[in-house]
CSV table of C-alpha atoms and ligand atoms in Angstrom, one decimal:
chain,number,residue,atom,x,y,z
A,1,MET,CA,0.1,0.4,0.1
A,2,LYS,CA,2.6,2.4,1.0
A,3,GLU,CA,4.4,2.0,-1.9
A,4,LYS,CA,1.4,1.9,-4.3
A,5,LEU,CA,0.7,5.5,-3.0
A,6,LEU,CA,4.3,7.2,-2.8
A,7,ALA,CA,4.5,6.4,-6.7
A,8,LYS,CA,0.9,8.1,-6.9
A,9,PHE,CA,2.5,10.8,-5.1
A,10,GLN,CA,5.3,11.2,-7.5
A,11,GLU,CA,3.5,10.8,-10.4
A,12,VAL,CA,1.0,13.8,-9.1
A,13,TYR,CA,4.2,16.0,-7.3
A,14,GLY,CA,6.7,15.5,-9.1
A,15,ASP,CA,8.8,13.9,-6.6
A,16,THR,CA,8.6,12.0,-2.8
A,17,GLU,CA,11.1,14.3,-1.2
A,18,GLY,CA,9.7,14.8,2.5
A,19,ALA,CA,6.9,12.9,1.7
A,20,ARG,CA,5.2,10.8,5.2
A,21,VAL,CA,2.2,8.2,4.8
A,22,PHE,CA,-0.3,8.2,7.5
A,23,PHE,CA,-3.7,6.5,8.3
A,24,ALA,CA,-7.1,7.0,9.7
A,25,PRO,CA,-9.5,4.5,10.3
A,26,GLY,CA,-13.3,4.4,9.0
A,27,ARG,CA,-15.5,3.4,12.1
A,28,VAL,CA,-19.1,1.4,12.4
A,29,ASN,CA,-21.1,1.8,15.3
A,30,LEU,CA,-22.5,-1.4,17.2
A,31,ILE,CA,-25.3,0.1,18.9
A,32,GLY,CA,-26.2,3.6,20.3
A,33,GLU,CA,-27.9,5.5,17.2
A,34,HIS,CA,-28.8,9.0,17.5
A,35,THR,CA,-28.1,9.2,21.1
A,36,ASP,CA,-24.5,11.2,20.8
A,37,TYR,CA,-26.0,14.9,20.5
A,38,ASN,CA,-28.7,13.7,23.1
A,39,GLY,CA,-26.5,13.2,26.0
A,40,GLY,CA,-26.3,9.6,25.6
A,41,HIS,CA,-24.2,6.8,25.0
A,42,VAL,CA,-22.8,5.5,22.3
A,43,PHE,CA,-20.7,1.7,21.3
A,44,PRO,CA,-18.7,2.4,18.0
A,45,CYS,CA,-15.2,1.0,17.1
A,46,ALA,CA,-12.4,2.1,14.5
A,47,LEU,CA,-12.0,-0.5,11.8
A,48,THR,CA,-9.0,-1.5,9.8
A,49,ILE,CA,-10.3,0.5,6.7
A,50,GLY,CA,-10.1,3.9,6.6
A,51,THR,CA,-8.1,6.7,4.9
A,52,TYR,CA,-4.5,7.0,3.9
A,53,GLY,CA,-2.9,10.3,3.6
A,54,VAL,CA,0.8,10.7,2.3
A,55,ALA,CA,1.6,14.5,3.2
A,56,ARG,CA,4.9,16.8,2.8
A,57,LYS,CA,5.3,20.5,3.8
A,58,ARG,CA,5.7,23.2,1.1
A,59,GLU,CA,7.9,26.1,1.7
A,60,ASP,CA,5.2,28.3,0.6
A,61,GLN,CA,1.8,29.0,1.9
A,62,THR,CA,-0.3,27.1,-0.3
A,63,CYS,CA,-1.5,23.2,0.2
A,64,ARG,CA,-2.5,21.0,-2.6
A,65,PHE,CA,-4.9,18.1,-2.1
A,66,TYR,CA,-5.0,15.2,-4.5
A,67,SER,CA,-7.4,12.4,-3.7
A,68,MET,CA,-7.4,8.8,-5.9
A,69,ASN,CA,-11.1,8.4,-5.1
A,70,PHE,CA,-11.7,11.5,-7.5
A,71,GLU,CA,-8.9,11.2,-9.6
A,72,LYS,CA,-10.9,13.7,-12.3
A,73,LEU,CA,-11.1,16.6,-9.8
A,74,GLY,CA,-7.1,16.7,-9.8
A,75,VAL,CA,-5.2,19.1,-7.5
A,76,ILE,CA,-7.4,21.4,-5.9
A,77,THR,CA,-5.4,24.3,-4.0
A,78,VAL,CA,-5.9,26.2,-1.2
A,79,ASP,CA,-4.4,29.4,-0.5
A,80,LEU,CA,-3.5,30.1,3.3
A,81,THR,CA,-2.9,33.9,3.1
A,82,SER,CA,-6.4,34.2,2.5
A,83,PRO,CA,-9.1,33.4,5.0
A,84,LEU,CA,-10.5,29.8,4.5
A,85,LYS,CA,-14.3,29.6,3.6
A,86,PRO,CA,-16.4,26.8,2.8
A,87,ASP,CA,-16.6,26.4,-1.1
A,88,GLU,CA,-18.4,24.6,-3.2
A,89,LYS,CA,-15.2,24.3,-5.7
A,90,LEU,CA,-13.2,22.7,-3.4
A,91,ASN,CA,-15.7,19.9,-3.3
A,92,TRP,CA,-14.2,17.0,-0.8
A,93,VAL,CA,-11.3,19.1,0.2
A,94,ASN,CA,-14.1,21.6,2.3
A,95,TYR,CA,-13.3,18.7,5.0
A,96,PRO,CA,-9.3,19.1,5.2
A,97,ALA,CA,-9.6,22.5,5.1
A,98,GLY,CA,-12.3,23.0,7.4
A,99,ILE,CA,-9.4,21.0,9.9
A,100,ILE,CA,-6.9,24.0,8.7
A,101,TRP,CA,-9.9,26.3,9.9
A,102,ALA,CA,-10.7,24.9,13.0
A,103,PHE,CA,-7.1,25.1,14.5
A,104,GLY,CA,-6.8,28.5,13.6
A,105,GLU,CA,-9.9,29.1,15.1
A,106,LYS,CA,-8.3,27.4,18.4
A,107,GLY,CA,-5.4,29.6,18.2
A,108,MET,CA,-3.1,27.1,15.6
A,109,LYS,CA,-2.7,28.7,12.6
A,110,VAL,CA,-1.2,26.9,10.0
A,111,SER,CA,1.2,29.4,8.0
A,112,GLN,CA,2.7,26.7,5.7
A,113,GLY,CA,1.9,24.7,3.1
A,114,MET,CA,1.8,21.0,2.3
A,115,ASP,CA,1.0,18.9,-0.6
A,116,VAL,CA,-1.2,16.1,0.3
A,117,LEU,CA,-2.5,13.1,-1.5
A,118,LEU,CA,-5.5,11.0,0.0
A,119,PHE,CA,-6.9,7.3,-0.4
A,120,GLY,CA,-9.7,5.9,1.1
A,121,ASN,CA,-10.9,2.1,1.5
A,122,ILE,CA,-13.9,3.1,2.7
A,123,PRO,CA,-17.1,3.2,0.4
A,124,ASN,CA,-17.8,6.4,-0.1
A,125,GLY,CA,-21.3,8.3,1.2
A,126,SER,CA,-21.8,4.6,3.0
A,127,GLY,CA,-21.9,5.7,6.6
A,128,LEU,CA,-18.6,4.2,7.5
A,129,SER,CA,-17.7,7.9,8.0
A,130,SER,CA,-15.4,8.5,4.9
A,131,SER,CA,-15.7,11.9,5.9
A,132,ALA,CA,-14.7,11.9,9.6
A,133,SER,CA,-11.4,9.7,8.7
A,134,VAL,CA,-10.6,12.7,6.2
A,135,GLU,CA,-10.4,14.9,9.1
A,136,VAL,CA,-8.6,13.1,11.6
A,137,LEU,CA,-6.1,12.5,9.4
A,138,THR,CA,-5.9,15.7,8.6
A,139,GLY,CA,-5.8,16.7,12.3
A,140,TYR,CA,-3.4,14.2,12.7
A,141,ILE,CA,-0.9,15.1,9.7
A,142,LEU,CA,-0.8,18.7,11.1
A,143,LYS,CA,-0.4,17.9,14.6
A,144,THR,CA,2.5,15.7,13.6
A,145,PHE,CA,3.9,18.3,11.3
A,146,PHE,CA,3.6,21.8,12.9
A,147,GLY,CA,3.8,20.6,16.5
A,148,PHE,CA,0.3,22.0,17.5
A,149,ASN,CA,-0.1,20.3,21.8
A,150,VAL,CA,-3.3,18.3,21.0
A,151,THR,CA,-4.1,15.1,22.0
A,152,ASN,CA,-6.4,12.6,19.9
A,153,GLN,CA,-9.4,13.8,21.7
A,154,ASP,CA,-8.7,17.3,21.0
A,155,LEU,CA,-8.3,15.8,17.4
A,156,ALA,CA,-12.2,14.6,17.8
A,157,LEU,CA,-13.4,17.5,19.0
A,158,ILE,CA,-11.7,20.0,16.3
A,159,GLY,CA,-13.3,17.2,13.7
A,160,GLN,CA,-16.8,18.2,15.1
A,161,PHE,CA,-15.8,21.7,15.1
A,162,SER,CA,-15.2,22.1,11.7
A,163,GLU,CA,-17.8,19.8,11.0
A,164,ASN,CA,-20.9,21.6,12.5
A,165,LYS,CA,-19.4,25.2,11.8
A,166,PHE,CA,-17.2,24.6,8.2
A,167,ASN,CA,-19.3,22.2,6.8
A,168,GLY,CA,-22.6,22.9,8.1
A,169,VAL,CA,-23.6,19.2,9.5
A,170,ASN,CA,-24.8,19.3,13.1
A,171,CYS,CA,-23.1,16.4,14.0
A,172,GLY,CA,-22.5,14.6,17.3
A,173,ILE,CA,-19.1,13.7,18.8
A,174,MET,CA,-19.5,10.2,17.6
A,175,ASP,CA,-17.8,9.5,14.5
A,176,GLN,CA,-14.4,11.8,14.9
A,177,PHE,CA,-14.1,10.2,18.3
A,178,ALA,CA,-14.5,6.6,17.6
A,179,ILE,CA,-11.7,7.2,15.2
A,180,ALA,CA,-9.5,9.7,16.7
A,181,MET,CA,-9.7,7.1,20.0
A,182,GLY,CA,-9.7,3.8,18.0
A,183,LYS,CA,-8.3,0.7,19.6
A,184,LYS,CA,-7.5,-2.9,17.8
A,185,ASP,CA,-10.4,-5.2,18.9
A,186,ASN,CA,-12.2,-2.8,21.1
A,187,ALA,CA,-15.3,-1.3,20.6
A,188,ILE,CA,-15.4,2.6,22.7
A,189,PHE,CA,-18.4,2.6,25.3
A,190,LEU,CA,-18.6,6.5,25.6
A,191,ASP,CA,-21.0,8.8,27.5
A,192,THR,CA,-21.5,11.8,25.7
A,193,ALA,CA,-22.5,13.9,27.9
A,194,ASP,CA,-19.1,14.3,29.3
A,195,LEU,CA,-16.5,12.3,27.3
A,196,SER,CA,-16.0,9.5,30.1
A,197,TYR,CA,-15.1,6.2,28.0
A,198,THR,CA,-14.0,3.0,28.4
A,199,TYR,CA,-12.6,0.3,26.2
A,200,ALA,CA,-14.8,-3.6,25.6
A,201,PRO,CA,-13.1,-6.1,24.0
A,202,VAL,CA,-15.3,-7.0,20.9
A,203,LYS,CA,-15.0,-10.9,21.5
A,204,LEU,CA,-17.1,-12.5,18.7
A,205,GLU,CA,-16.2,-16.3,19.4
A,206,GLY,CA,-17.3,-18.0,16.1
A,207,ALA,CA,-18.7,-14.7,14.6
A,208,LYS,CA,-17.9,-11.0,12.3
A,209,ILE,CA,-18.8,-7.9,11.7
A,210,VAL,CA,-20.0,-7.8,8.2
A,211,ILE,CA,-21.8,-4.7,6.9
A,212,SER,CA,-23.7,-4.4,3.9
A,213,CYS,CA,-23.7,-1.3,2.2
A,214,SER,CA,-26.8,0.1,0.5
A,215,ASN,CA,-25.1,1.5,-2.2
A,216,LYS,CA,-27.9,4.5,-2.1
A,217,LYS,CA,-26.3,7.7,-2.2
A,218,ARG,CA,-26.8,10.4,0.7
A,219,GLY,CA,-24.6,13.3,2.0
A,220,LEU,CA,-25.4,14.1,5.8
A,221,GLY,CA,-26.2,17.6,4.6
A,222,ASP,CA,-28.9,16.6,2.7
A,223,SER,CA,-30.7,14.5,4.5
A,224,LYS,CA,-32.9,14.8,7.6
A,225,TYR,CA,-30.1,14.8,10.2
A,226,ASN,CA,-30.3,18.2,11.2
A,227,GLU,CA,-34.2,18.4,11.3
A,228,ARG,CA,-33.6,15.1,14.0
A,229,ARG,CA,-31.6,16.5,15.8
A,230,ALA,CA,-33.9,19.9,16.1
A,231,GLU,CA,-36.9,17.1,16.9
A,232,CYS,CA,-35.3,15.9,20.1
A,233,GLU,CA,-34.0,19.4,21.3
A,234,GLU,CA,-37.4,21.3,21.2
A,235,ALA,CA,-38.9,17.6,22.9
A,236,LEU,CA,-36.2,18.2,25.3
A,237,ALA,CA,-37.5,22.1,25.7
A,238,GLU,CA,-41.0,20.5,26.5
A,239,LEU,CA,-39.5,18.1,29.2
A,240,GLN,CA,-37.9,20.8,30.8
A,241,THR,CA,-40.7,22.6,31.4
A,242,LYS,CA,-41.2,20.0,34.9
A,243,LEU,CA,-37.9,18.3,34.4
A,244,ASP,CA,-34.5,19.4,35.6
A,245,ILE,CA,-32.7,17.5,32.9
A,246,LYS,CA,-29.9,18.8,30.4
A,247,SER,CA,-30.4,15.7,27.7
A,248,LEU,CA,-32.7,13.2,27.2
A,249,GLY,CA,-30.3,10.8,27.7
A,250,GLU,CA,-30.4,11.5,31.8
A,251,LEU,CA,-33.9,10.1,31.5
A,252,THR,CA,-34.9,5.7,32.1
A,253,GLU,CA,-37.6,4.1,30.2
A,254,GLU,CA,-40.1,4.8,33.3
A,255,GLU,CA,-39.1,8.5,34.2
A,256,PHE,CA,-39.9,9.3,30.4
A,257,GLU,CA,-42.9,6.9,30.0
A,258,ALA,CA,-44.1,9.1,33.3
A,259,ASN,CA,-43.5,12.3,31.8
A,260,LYS,CA,-44.3,12.1,27.8
A,261,SER,CA,-47.0,13.7,27.5
A,262,LEU,CA,-45.4,17.1,28.5
A,263,ILE,CA,-44.3,16.7,24.7
A,264,GLY,CA,-47.1,18.5,22.4
A,265,SER,CA,-46.5,16.4,19.4
A,266,GLU,CA,-46.9,13.1,18.9
A,267,VAL,CA,-44.0,12.9,16.0
A,268,ARG,CA,-41.7,14.5,18.9
A,269,GLN,CA,-42.7,12.0,21.5
A,270,ARG,CA,-41.6,9.2,19.3
A,271,ARG,CA,-38.3,11.0,18.4
A,272,ALA,CA,-37.6,11.4,22.4
A,273,LYS,CA,-39.0,8.3,23.3
A,274,HIS,CA,-36.1,6.6,20.8
A,275,ALA,CA,-33.2,8.7,22.0
A,276,VAL,CA,-33.9,7.4,25.3
A,277,TYR,CA,-34.7,3.8,24.9
A,278,GLU,CA,-31.5,3.6,22.1
A,279,ASN,CA,-29.2,5.0,25.4
A,280,GLN,CA,-31.1,2.3,27.9
A,281,ARG,CA,-30.7,-0.1,25.3
A,282,THR,CA,-27.2,0.5,24.8
A,283,LEU,CA,-26.0,0.2,28.3
A,284,LYS,CA,-27.8,-3.2,28.5
A,285,ALA,CA,-26.1,-4.2,24.9
A,286,VAL,CA,-22.1,-3.4,26.8
A,287,ASP,CA,-23.1,-5.1,30.0
A,288,ALA,CA,-24.4,-7.9,27.4
A,289,LEU,CA,-21.2,-8.0,25.4
A,290,LYS,CA,-19.0,-7.6,28.9
A,291,ALA,CA,-21.0,-11.0,30.5
A,292,ASN,CA,-19.9,-12.6,26.9
A,293,ASP,CA,-23.8,-12.7,26.5
A,294,ILE,CA,-24.0,-12.1,22.3
A,295,ALA,CA,-27.2,-13.5,22.1
A,296,THR,CA,-29.1,-10.7,24.2
A,297,PHE,CA,-25.9,-8.0,22.6
A,298,GLY,CA,-27.7,-9.0,19.0
A,299,LYS,CA,-31.0,-9.0,20.3
A,300,LEU,CA,-30.5,-5.8,21.5
A,301,MET,CA,-29.3,-4.5,17.9
A,302,ASN,CA,-32.4,-5.7,16.0
A,303,ALA,CA,-34.7,-3.6,18.8
A,304,SER,CA,-32.7,-0.6,18.0
A,305,HIS,CA,-33.5,-1.0,14.4
A,306,VAL,CA,-36.7,-1.0,15.0
A,307,SER,CA,-37.3,2.3,17.0
A,308,LEU,CA,-34.8,3.5,14.5
A,309,ARG,CA,-37.4,2.7,11.8
A,310,ASP,CA,-40.8,3.1,13.7
A,311,ASP,CA,-40.0,6.1,16.0
A,312,TYR,CA,-36.9,7.5,14.6
A,313,GLU,CA,-38.2,7.2,11.2
A,314,VAL,CA,-34.6,7.5,9.4
A,315,THR,CA,-34.3,3.8,8.0
A,316,GLY,CA,-36.3,4.1,4.4
A,317,ILE,CA,-36.7,0.7,2.0
A,318,GLU,CA,-33.0,0.0,1.8
A,319,LEU,CA,-32.0,-0.2,5.2
A,320,ASP,CA,-35.2,-1.8,6.5
A,321,THR,CA,-35.1,-4.5,3.4
A,322,LEU,CA,-31.0,-5.3,4.1
A,323,VAL,CA,-31.9,-5.7,8.0
A,324,GLU,CA,-35.4,-7.3,7.8
A,325,THR,CA,-33.9,-10.2,5.2
A,326,ALA,CA,-31.1,-10.5,7.4
A,327,TRP,CA,-33.1,-11.6,10.5
A,328,ASN,CA,-34.4,-14.4,8.7
A,329,VAL,CA,-31.0,-15.8,7.8
A,330,GLU,CA,-29.6,-18.8,9.5
A,331,GLY,CA,-26.8,-17.3,12.1
A,332,VAL,CA,-27.1,-14.0,12.1
A,333,ILE,CA,-26.9,-12.8,16.0
A,334,GLY,CA,-28.2,-9.3,15.3
A,335,SER,CA,-28.3,-6.6,12.3
A,336,ARG,CA,-29.3,-3.0,12.2
A,337,MET,CA,-28.9,0.3,10.0
A,338,THR,CA,-25.7,2.3,11.3
A,339,GLY,CA,-24.6,5.4,11.6
A,340,ALA,CA,-27.1,8.4,10.4
A,341,GLY,CA,-29.4,6.3,8.3
A,342,PHE,CA,-31.4,7.2,5.2
A,343,GLY,CA,-29.1,5.4,3.0
A,344,GLY,CA,-25.7,4.2,4.0
A,345,CYS,CA,-25.4,0.9,5.3
A,346,THR,CA,-26.1,-1.9,8.0
A,347,VAL,CA,-24.1,-3.9,10.6
A,348,SER,CA,-24.6,-7.5,11.4
A,349,LEU,CA,-23.0,-9.9,13.3
A,350,VAL,CA,-23.0,-13.1,11.7
A,351,LYS,CA,-21.7,-16.3,12.7
A,352,ASP,CA,-18.6,-17.6,10.5
A,353,GLU,CA,-20.1,-20.9,8.7
A,354,ALA,CA,-23.5,-18.9,7.9
A,355,ILE,CA,-21.6,-15.6,6.3
A,356,GLU,CA,-21.2,-16.7,2.6
A,357,ASN,CA,-24.9,-17.8,2.8
A,358,PHE,CA,-25.6,-14.3,4.1
A,359,LYS,CA,-24.1,-12.2,1.4
A,360,GLU,CA,-26.2,-14.9,-0.9
A,361,GLN,CA,-29.3,-14.3,0.6
A,362,VAL,CA,-29.6,-10.6,1.4
A,363,GLY,CA,-27.8,-9.9,-1.8
A,364,LYS,CA,-30.3,-11.4,-3.7
A,365,THR,CA,-33.2,-9.8,-2.1
A,366,TYR,CA,-32.2,-6.9,-2.3
A,367,LEU,CA,-31.2,-6.6,-5.5
A,368,GLU,CA,-34.8,-8.3,-6.4
A,369,LYS,CA,-36.5,-5.7,-4.4
A,370,ILE,CA,-34.3,-2.3,-4.6
A,371,GLY,CA,-33.7,-3.3,-8.6
A,372,TYR,CA,-29.5,-2.6,-7.9
A,373,ALA,CA,-27.1,-4.8,-6.2
A,374,ALA,CA,-25.8,-3.9,-2.3
A,375,ASP,CA,-22.3,-4.7,-1.4
A,376,PHE,CA,-20.9,-6.9,1.9
A,377,TYR,CA,-17.6,-6.4,4.0
A,378,VAL,CA,-16.5,-8.5,6.6
A,379,VAL,CA,-14.7,-5.6,8.6
A,380,GLU,CA,-11.8,-5.9,11.5
A,381,VAL,CA,-11.8,-3.7,14.4
A,382,GLY,CA,-8.7,-1.7,14.5
A,383,ASP,CA,-6.4,1.2,16.0
A,384,GLY,CA,-6.6,4.7,15.6
A,385,PRO,CA,-4.5,7.6,13.4
A,386,ALA,CA,-1.1,6.5,13.1
A,387,GLU,CA,2.2,7.7,11.0
A,388,ILE,CA,2.8,4.3,8.8
B,401,GLA,C1,-23.9,10.5,11.7
B,401,GLA,C2,-23.4,11.8,13.3
B,401,GLA,C3,-22.8,10.9,14.3
B,401,GLA,C4,-24.5,10.3,14.8
B,401,GLA,C5,-24.5,9.6,14.2
B,401,GLA,C6,-25.8,8.7,14.4
B,401,GLA,O1,-23.1,9.1,12.2
B,401,GLA,O2,-22.1,12.3,12.5
B,401,GLA,O3,-22.6,12.1,15.0
B,401,GLA,O4,-25.3,11.4,15.0
B,401,GLA,O5,-25.1,9.9,12.6
B,401,GLA,O6,-25.7,8.0,15.6
């Protein structure tokens, strides 16, 4: 991989003098969906697939970017002497540019240019956080090159800040945190209310994590993501007329049921119900995994999908077809949509001996019903960003 990337860097930028190679993973969330902006818990893990970056410093104030995933776009240039602003013409480079901007906003001005080449083996728009991967990777490169005193957790926060303020998506902290803090063979049990976290080994004896990619294209910006977030905020404000709480994540199921009538619309009640119940499911799921009770973990994943489908309404025919078909395949321990939803992919725990049959059955039904093919990836849990 390294040779291939350096050869391409040479082709694009003329030579490889001073070039260094970096990697940041993608992530998959096992459970705890749409809880991270509701002060709840999430349980994602970093993957061994992600984004590779070759970079070197320049003597001037020009940054040049090239992606092997968007070769037709060629080299895209960012001039550090004028203020950085989101710009459609920058295309995917809005993500690294947003990070450079965010460092500046936090008092860490980047005043020296770079040549950068990226290659990602996360399917684009799949919901495995290719954009957060690029953000954390860029932050890691800046920290390494310019000696900024930031931790990996800071890189996650800077990534979220740039996504919110530069790229206009009001996302929570989960994706950037899972990527920046990833640990091989472990999922991260993160309390988004205070960013306290622990690692939990993902021991799936005799089973693997299978990602089914719907190939329905979507971007977070044009999805209903921000709308869901606003609905939850409104429901919280309604509950706060009586309850002394800071977030929906503070409520148990019982407390929610006793007070839900404070929420003035049936739709907002369902949105808030999902946030509360999904948080509680995440706590139970982590306990189950720690107790080696994979069957219970799988059932909680299935219940998570039902709630995302019926109460939160972020699934759609593509994700529902993948998940509902998976539920009926022998050897499937659990299956649910993962990430923001509205497209993207699903995560399933599948027994080793059932994986081939799973791909065949789910793939066939999906193609018949949706009219185009799904892709399947058996993934492994990997580490956070690194120079390689
Ligand atoms: C996207 C966001 C995350 C999180 C998930 C839903 O991936 O970037 O912050 O809200 O959706 O759980």
